[in-house]
mmCIF file of C-alpha atoms and ligand atoms in Angstrom:
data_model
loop_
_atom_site.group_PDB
_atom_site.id
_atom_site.type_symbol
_atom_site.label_atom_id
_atom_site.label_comp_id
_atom_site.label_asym_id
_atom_site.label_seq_id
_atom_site.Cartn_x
_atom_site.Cartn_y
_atom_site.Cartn_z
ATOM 1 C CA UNK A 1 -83.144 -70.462 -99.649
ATOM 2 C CA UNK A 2 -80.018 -69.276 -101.794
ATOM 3 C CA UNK A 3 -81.108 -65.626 -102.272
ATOM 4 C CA UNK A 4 -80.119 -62.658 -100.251
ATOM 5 C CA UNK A 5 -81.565 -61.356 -97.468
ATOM 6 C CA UNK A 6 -82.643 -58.003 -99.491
ATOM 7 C CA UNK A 7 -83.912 -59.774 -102.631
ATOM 8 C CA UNK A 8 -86.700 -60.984 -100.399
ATOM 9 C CA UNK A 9 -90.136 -58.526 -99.494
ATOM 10 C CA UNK A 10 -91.868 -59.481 -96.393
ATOM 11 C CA UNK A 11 -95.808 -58.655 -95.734
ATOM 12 C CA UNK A 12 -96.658 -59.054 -92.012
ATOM 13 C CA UNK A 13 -100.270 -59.251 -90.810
ATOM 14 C CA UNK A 14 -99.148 -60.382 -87.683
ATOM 15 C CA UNK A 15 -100.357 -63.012 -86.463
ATOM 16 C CA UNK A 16 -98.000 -65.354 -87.975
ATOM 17 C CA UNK A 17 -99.703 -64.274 -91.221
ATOM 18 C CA UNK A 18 -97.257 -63.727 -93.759
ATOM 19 C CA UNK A 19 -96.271 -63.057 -97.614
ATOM 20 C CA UNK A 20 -93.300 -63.131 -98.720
ATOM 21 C CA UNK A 21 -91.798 -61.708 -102.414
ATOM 22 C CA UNK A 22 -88.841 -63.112 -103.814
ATOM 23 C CA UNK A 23 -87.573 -60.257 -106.497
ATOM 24 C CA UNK A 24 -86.548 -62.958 -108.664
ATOM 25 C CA UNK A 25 -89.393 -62.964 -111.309
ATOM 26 C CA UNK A 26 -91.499 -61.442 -108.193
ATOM 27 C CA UNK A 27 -92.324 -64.535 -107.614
ATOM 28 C CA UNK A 28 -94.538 -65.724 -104.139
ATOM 29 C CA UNK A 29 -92.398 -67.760 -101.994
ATOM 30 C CA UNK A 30 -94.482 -68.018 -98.943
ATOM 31 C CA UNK A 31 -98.082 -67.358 -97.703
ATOM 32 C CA UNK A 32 -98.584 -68.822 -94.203
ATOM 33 C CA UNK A 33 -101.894 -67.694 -92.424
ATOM 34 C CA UNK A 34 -101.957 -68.305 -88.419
ATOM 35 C CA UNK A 35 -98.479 -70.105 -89.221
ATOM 36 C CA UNK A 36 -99.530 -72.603 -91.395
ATOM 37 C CA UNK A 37 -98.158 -72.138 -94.927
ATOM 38 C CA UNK A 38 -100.289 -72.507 -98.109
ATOM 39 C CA UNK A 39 -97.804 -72.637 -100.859
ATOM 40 C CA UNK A 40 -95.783 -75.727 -102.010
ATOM 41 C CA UNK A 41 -92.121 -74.962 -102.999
ATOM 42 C CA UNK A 42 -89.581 -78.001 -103.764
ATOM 43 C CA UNK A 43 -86.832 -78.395 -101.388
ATOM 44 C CA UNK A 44 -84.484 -78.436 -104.828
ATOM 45 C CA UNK A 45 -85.795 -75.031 -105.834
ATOM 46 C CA UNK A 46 -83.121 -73.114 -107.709
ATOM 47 C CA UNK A 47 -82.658 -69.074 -107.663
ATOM 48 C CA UNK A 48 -79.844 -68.014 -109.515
ATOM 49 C CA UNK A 49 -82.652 -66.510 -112.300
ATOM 50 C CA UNK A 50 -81.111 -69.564 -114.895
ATOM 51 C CA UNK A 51 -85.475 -70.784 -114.596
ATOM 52 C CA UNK A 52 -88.174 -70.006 -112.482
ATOM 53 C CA UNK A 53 -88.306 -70.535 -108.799
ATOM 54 C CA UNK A 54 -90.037 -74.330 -108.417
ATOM 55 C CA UNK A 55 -93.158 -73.411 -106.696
ATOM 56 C CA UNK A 56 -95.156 -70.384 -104.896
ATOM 57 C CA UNK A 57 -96.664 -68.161 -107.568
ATOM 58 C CA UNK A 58 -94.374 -67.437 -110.851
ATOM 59 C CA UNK A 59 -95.507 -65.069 -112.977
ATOM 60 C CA UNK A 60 -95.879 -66.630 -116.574
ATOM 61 C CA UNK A 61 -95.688 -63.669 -119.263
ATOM 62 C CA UNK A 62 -95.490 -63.119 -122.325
ATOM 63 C CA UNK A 63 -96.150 -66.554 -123.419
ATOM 64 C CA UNK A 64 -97.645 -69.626 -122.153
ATOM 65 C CA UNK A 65 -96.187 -72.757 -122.500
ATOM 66 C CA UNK A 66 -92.838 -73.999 -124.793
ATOM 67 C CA UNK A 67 -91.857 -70.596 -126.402
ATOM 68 C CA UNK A 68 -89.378 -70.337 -129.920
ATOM 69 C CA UNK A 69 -87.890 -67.410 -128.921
ATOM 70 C CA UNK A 70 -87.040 -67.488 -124.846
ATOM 71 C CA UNK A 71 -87.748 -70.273 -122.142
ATOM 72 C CA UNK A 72 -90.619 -72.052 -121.502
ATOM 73 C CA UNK A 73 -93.369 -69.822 -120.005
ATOM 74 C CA UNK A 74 -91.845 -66.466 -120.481
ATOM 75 C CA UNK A 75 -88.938 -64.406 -119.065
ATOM 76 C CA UNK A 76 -91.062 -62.533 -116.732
ATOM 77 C CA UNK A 77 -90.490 -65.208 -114.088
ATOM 78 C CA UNK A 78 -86.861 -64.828 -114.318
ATOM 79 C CA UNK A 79 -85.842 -61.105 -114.248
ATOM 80 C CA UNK A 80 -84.929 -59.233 -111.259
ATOM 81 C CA UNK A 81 -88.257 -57.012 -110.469
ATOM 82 C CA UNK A 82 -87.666 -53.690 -108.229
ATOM 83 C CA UNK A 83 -90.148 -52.641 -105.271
ATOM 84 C CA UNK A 84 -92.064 -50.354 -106.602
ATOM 85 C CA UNK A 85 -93.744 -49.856 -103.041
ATOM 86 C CA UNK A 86 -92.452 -51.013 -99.709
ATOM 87 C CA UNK A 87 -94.988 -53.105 -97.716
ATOM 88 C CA UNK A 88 -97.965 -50.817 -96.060
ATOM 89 C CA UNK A 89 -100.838 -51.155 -94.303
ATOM 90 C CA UNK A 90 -103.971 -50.117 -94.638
ATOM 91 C CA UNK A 91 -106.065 -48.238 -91.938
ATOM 92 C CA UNK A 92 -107.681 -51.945 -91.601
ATOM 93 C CA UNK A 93 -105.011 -53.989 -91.084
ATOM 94 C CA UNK A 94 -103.543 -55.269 -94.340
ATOM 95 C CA UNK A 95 -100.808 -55.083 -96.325
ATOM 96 C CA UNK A 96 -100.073 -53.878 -99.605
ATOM 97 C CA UNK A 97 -96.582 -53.406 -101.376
ATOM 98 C CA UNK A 98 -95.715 -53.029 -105.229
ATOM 99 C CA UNK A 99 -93.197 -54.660 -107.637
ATOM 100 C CA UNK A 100 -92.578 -53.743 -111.443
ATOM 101 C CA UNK A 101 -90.330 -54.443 -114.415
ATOM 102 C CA UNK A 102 -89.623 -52.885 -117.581
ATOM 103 C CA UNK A 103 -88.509 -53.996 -120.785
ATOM 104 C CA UNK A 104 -83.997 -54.479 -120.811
ATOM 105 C CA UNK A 105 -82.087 -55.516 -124.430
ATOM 106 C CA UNK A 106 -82.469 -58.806 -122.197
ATOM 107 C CA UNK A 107 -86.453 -59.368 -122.992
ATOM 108 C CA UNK A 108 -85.900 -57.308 -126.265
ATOM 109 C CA UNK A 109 -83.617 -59.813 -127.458
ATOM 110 C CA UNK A 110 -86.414 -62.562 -127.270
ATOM 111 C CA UNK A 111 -89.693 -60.221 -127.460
ATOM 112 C CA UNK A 112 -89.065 -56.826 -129.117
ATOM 113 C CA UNK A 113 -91.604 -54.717 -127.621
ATOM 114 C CA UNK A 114 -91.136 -51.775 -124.442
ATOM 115 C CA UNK A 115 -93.362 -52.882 -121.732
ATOM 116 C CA UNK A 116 -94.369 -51.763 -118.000
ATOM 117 C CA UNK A 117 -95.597 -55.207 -115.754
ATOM 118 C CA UNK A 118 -96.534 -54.090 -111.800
ATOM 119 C CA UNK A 119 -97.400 -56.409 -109.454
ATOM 120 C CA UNK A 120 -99.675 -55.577 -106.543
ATOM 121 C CA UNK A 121 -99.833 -57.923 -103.812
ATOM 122 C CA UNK A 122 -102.330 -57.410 -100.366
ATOM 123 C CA UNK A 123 -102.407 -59.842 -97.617
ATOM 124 C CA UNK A 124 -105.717 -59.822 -95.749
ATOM 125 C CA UNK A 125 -106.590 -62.045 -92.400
ATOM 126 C CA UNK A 126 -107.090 -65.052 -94.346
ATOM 127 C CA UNK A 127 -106.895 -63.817 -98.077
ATOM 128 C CA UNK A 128 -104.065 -63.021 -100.659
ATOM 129 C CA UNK A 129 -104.722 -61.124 -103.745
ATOM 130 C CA UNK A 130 -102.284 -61.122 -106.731
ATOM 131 C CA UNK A 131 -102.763 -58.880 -109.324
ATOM 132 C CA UNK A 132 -100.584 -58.309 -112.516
ATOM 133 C CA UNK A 133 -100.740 -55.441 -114.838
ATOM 134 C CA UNK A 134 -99.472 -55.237 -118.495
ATOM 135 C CA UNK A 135 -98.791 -51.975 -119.623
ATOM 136 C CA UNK A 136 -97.989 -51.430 -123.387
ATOM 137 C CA UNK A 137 -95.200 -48.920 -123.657
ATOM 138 C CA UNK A 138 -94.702 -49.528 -127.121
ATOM 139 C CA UNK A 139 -95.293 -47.570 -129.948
ATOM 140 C CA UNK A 140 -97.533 -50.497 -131.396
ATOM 141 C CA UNK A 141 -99.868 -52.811 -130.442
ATOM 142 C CA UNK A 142 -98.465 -56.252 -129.055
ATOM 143 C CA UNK A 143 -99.932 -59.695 -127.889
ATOM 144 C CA UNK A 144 -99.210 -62.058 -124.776
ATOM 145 C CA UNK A 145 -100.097 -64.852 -122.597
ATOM 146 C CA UNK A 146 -100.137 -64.661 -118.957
ATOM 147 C CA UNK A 147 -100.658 -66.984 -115.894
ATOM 148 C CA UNK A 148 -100.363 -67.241 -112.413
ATOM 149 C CA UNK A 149 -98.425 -70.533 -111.981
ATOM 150 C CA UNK A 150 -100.090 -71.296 -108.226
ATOM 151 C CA UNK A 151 -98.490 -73.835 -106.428
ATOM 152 C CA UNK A 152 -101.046 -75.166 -103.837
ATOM 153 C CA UNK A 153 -99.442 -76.891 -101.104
ATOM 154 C CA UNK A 154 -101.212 -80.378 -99.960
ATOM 155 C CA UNK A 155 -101.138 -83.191 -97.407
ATOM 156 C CA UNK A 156 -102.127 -85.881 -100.596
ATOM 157 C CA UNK A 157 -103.384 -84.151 -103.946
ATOM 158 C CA UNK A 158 -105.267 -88.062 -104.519
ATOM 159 C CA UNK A 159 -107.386 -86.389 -101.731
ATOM 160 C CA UNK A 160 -108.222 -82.812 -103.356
ATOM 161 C CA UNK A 161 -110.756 -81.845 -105.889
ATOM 162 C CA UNK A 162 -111.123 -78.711 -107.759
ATOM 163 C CA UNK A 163 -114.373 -77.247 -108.656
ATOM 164 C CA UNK A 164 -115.106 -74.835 -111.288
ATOM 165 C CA UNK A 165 -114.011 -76.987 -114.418
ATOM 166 C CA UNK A 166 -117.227 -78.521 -115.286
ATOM 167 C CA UNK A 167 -118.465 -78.516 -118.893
ATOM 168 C CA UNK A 168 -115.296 -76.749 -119.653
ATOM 169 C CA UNK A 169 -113.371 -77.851 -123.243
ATOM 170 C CA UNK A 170 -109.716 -78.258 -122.177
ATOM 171 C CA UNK A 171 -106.400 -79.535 -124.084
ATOM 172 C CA UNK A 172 -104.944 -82.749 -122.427
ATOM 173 C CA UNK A 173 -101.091 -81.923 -122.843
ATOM 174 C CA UNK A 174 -100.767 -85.584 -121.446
ATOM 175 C CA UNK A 175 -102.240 -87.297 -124.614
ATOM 176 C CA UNK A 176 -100.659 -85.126 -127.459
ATOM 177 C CA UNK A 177 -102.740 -81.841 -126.883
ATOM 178 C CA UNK A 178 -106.473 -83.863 -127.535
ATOM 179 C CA UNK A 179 -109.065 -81.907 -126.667
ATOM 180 C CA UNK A 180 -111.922 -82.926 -124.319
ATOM 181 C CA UNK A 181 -114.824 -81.571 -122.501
ATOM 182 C CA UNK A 182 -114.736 -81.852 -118.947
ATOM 183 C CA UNK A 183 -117.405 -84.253 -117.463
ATOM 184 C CA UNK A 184 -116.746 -83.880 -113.755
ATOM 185 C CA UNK A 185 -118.447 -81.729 -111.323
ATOM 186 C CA UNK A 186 -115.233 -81.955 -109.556
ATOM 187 C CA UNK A 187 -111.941 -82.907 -110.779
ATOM 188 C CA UNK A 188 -109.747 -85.163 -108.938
ATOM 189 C CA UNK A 189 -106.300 -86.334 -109.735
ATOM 190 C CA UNK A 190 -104.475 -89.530 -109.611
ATOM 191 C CA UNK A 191 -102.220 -89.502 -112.055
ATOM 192 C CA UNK A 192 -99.911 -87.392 -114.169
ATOM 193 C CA UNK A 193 -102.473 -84.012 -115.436
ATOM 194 C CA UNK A 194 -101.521 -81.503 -117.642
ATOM 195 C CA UNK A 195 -104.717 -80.054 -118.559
ATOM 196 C CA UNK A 196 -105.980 -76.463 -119.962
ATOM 197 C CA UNK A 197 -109.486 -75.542 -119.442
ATOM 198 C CA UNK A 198 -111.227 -73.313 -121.062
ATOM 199 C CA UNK A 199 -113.468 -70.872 -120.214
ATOM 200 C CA UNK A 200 -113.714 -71.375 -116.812
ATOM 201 C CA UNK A 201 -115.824 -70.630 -113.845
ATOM 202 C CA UNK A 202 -115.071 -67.598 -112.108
ATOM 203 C CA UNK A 203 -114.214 -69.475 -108.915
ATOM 204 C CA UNK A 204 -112.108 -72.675 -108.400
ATOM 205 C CA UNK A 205 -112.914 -74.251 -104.536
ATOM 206 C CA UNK A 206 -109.433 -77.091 -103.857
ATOM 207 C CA UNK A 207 -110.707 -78.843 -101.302
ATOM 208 C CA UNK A 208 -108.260 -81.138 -98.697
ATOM 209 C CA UNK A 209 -105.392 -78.366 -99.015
ATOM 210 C CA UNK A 210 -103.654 -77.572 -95.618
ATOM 211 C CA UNK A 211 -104.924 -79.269 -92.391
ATOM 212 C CA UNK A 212 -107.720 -80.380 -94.686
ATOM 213 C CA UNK A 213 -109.422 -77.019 -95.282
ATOM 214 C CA UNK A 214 -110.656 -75.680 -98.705
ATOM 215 C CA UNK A 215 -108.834 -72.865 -100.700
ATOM 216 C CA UNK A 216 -111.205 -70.772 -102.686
ATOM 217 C CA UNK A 217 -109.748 -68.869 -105.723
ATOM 218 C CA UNK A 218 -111.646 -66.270 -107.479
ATOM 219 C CA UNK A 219 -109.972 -64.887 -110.793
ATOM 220 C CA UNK A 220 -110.443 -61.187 -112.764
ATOM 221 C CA UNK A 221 -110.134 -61.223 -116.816
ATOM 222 C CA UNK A 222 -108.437 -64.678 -116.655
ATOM 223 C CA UNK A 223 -110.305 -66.696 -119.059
ATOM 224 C CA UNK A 224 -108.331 -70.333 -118.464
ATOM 225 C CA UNK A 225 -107.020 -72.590 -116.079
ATOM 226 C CA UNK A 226 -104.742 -75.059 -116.026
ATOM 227 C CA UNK A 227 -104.151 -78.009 -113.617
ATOM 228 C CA UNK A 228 -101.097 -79.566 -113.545
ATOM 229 C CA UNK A 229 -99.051 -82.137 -111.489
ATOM 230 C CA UNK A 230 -96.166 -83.896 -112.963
ATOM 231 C CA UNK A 231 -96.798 -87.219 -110.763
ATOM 232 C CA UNK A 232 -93.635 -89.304 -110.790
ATOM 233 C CA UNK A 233 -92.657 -90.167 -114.025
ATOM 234 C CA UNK A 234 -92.309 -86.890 -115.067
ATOM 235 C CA UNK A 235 -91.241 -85.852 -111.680
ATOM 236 C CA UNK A 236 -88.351 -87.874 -112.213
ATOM 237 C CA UNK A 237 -87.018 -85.789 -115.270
ATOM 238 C CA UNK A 238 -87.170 -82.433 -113.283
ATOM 239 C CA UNK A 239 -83.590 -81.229 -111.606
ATOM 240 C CA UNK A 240 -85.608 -78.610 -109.145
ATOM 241 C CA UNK A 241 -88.538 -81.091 -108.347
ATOM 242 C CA UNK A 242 -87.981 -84.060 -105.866
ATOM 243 C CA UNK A 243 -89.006 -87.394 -106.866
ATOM 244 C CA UNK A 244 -91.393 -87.365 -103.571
ATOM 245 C CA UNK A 245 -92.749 -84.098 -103.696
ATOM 246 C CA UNK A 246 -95.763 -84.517 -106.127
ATOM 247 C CA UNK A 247 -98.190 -86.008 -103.419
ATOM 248 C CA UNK A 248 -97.973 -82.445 -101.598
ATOM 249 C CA UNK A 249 -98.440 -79.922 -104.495
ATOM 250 C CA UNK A 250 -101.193 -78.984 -107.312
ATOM 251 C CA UNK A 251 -100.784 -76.442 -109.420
ATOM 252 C CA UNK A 252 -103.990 -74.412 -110.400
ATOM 253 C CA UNK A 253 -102.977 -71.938 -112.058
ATOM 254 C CA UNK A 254 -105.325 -68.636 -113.597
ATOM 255 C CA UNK A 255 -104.463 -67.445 -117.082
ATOM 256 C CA UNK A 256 -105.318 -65.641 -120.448
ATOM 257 C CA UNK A 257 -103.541 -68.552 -122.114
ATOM 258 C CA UNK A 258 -106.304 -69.954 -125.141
ATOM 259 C CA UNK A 259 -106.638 -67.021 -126.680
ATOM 260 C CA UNK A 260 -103.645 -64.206 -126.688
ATOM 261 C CA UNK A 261 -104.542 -60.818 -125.390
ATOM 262 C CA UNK A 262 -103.717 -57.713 -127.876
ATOM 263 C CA UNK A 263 -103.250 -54.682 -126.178
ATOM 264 C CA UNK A 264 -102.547 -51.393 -127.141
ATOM 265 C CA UNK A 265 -100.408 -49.190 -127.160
ATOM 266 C CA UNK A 266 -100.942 -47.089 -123.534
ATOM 267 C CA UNK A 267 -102.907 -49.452 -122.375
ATOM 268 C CA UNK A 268 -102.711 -51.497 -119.887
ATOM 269 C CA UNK A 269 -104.287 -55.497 -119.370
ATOM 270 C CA UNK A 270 -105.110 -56.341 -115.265
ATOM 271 C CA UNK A 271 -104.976 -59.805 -114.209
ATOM 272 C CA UNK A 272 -105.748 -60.700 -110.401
ATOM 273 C CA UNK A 273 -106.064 -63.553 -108.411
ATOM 274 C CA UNK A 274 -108.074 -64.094 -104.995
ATOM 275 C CA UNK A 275 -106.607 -67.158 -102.759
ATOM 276 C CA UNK A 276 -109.049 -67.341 -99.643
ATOM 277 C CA UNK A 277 -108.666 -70.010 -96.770
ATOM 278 C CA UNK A 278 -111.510 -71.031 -96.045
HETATM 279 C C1 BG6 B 301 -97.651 -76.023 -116.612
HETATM 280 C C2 BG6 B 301 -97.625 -76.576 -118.018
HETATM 281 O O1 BG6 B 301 -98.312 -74.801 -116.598
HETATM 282 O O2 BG6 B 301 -96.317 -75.830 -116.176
HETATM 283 C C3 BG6 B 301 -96.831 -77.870 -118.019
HETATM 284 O O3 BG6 B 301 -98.954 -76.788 -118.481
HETATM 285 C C4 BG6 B 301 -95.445 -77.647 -117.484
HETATM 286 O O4 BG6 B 301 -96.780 -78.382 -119.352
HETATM 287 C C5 BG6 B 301 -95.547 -77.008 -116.109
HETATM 288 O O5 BG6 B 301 -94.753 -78.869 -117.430
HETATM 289 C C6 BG6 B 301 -94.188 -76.668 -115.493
HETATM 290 O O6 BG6 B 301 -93.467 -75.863 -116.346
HETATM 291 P P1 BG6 B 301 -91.986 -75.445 -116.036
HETATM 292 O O7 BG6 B 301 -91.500 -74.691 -117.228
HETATM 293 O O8 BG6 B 301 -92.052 -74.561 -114.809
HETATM 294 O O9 BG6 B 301 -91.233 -76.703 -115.779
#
């Protein structure tokens, strides 16, 4: 990849078990467990922090989705984010290290509020938790959308299902933002999906990701989730995304993205995600 050697965190487990933090937008790059990795990014991936990095976990804050006053999904995924704490272990083994970014006249040009964001990241044997924090520094209340933009990486996503979705009402940003309720148990995908669910289930089971095993995610105050893959029309119209790539990703990504979240100010909104191989 383009970026320098120090904008780049590594978490070791050893055993080939890795994590790896690129300080653009603090954005996930690489999870690989016993060697094998478990995040899609597209060989035409871009980091010169012009858009997000096209795949692993960006960060999607303050706003969800085409946005009037900055880029699509936020500027969150596209600032430069400092370690806030070097990788460490813990007495058991696993890894924890910190990331954070303020407010700059940058954001305040597009979203005029002083913020605090910290990113805590711990790689386990077989687990990788993700957890964002919002912290209103602000002398008044503000509101926001955020997401975890997963990028699952897949032999065939015709072959995966996601669990967790049922009964859900979602918006199908494929057909002009209708809105549906969900009928399947399990969702499978064969052609281009841009939905947001609703509501959902605590915990999403992919089944059929790497060497055919199932990921489970578990989410913390994250309402929604959206699936997405752009299949190959859309594919086609996408500069960082090859035109053979969308067989081998799905994006399920955790989010407070129906409703926006007003916080305080002082306080502070927490966000996590749970990817276990399982
Ligand atoms: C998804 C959205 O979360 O992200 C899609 O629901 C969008 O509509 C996709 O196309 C990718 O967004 P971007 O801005 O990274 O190209």
């Amino acid at each position: 990849m383009a970026s320098s050697v120090s904008s780049v965190v590594v978490l070791d487990r050893g055993n080939n078990t890795t994590c790896t933090i690129n300080l653009l937008g603090a954005t996930v790059v690489s999870w690989r467990v016993n060697n094998q990795e478990q995040l899609f990014v597209s060989k035409l991936a871009v980091f010169d922090g012009q858009k997000s990095i096209r795949g692993g976990i960006p960060l999607v804050f303050p706003h969800f989705g085409p946005w009037a006053y900055g880029p699509q999904h936020g500027f969150a995924k596209i600032c430069r984010w400092e370690v806030e704490k070097q990788p460490e272990p813990y007495e058991n083994g696993d890894i924890e290290a910190i990331f954070s970014v303020v407010d700059t006249p940058f954001t305040k040009q597009m979203w005029n509020y002083s913020f605090k964001l910290v990113l805590k990241v711990v790689l386990r044997e077989k687990e990788l938790q993700v957890g964002l924090n919002v912290i209103n520094t602000s002398p008044e209340p503000f509101q926001f959308t955020m997401l975890f933009h997963t990028y699952l990486k897949v032999p065939d996503v015709r072959k995966c299902s996601i669990s967790g979705l049922h009964g859900c009402m979602f918006v199908d940003k494929t057909k002009e933002n209708s809105i549906y309720q969900e009928s399947r148990e399990l969702v499978t995908i064969d052609n281009w999906i841009d939905n947001i669910y609703q509501n959902t289930l605590q915990e999403h089971i992919i089944s059929n990701v790497v060497s055919g095993r199932k990921m489970k995610m578990v989410k913390y105050n994250l309402p929604d989730t959206v699936v997405w893959n752009p299949w190959d029309v859309k594919a086609s119209t996408m500069s960082d995304f090859g035109d053979d790539e969308y067989p081998n990703m799905i994006c399920v990504e955790a989010g407070a993205v129906m409703t926006p979240i007003t916080l305080n100010p002082s306080n502070t909104y927490e966000g996590t995600i749970i990817l276990q191989v399982m």
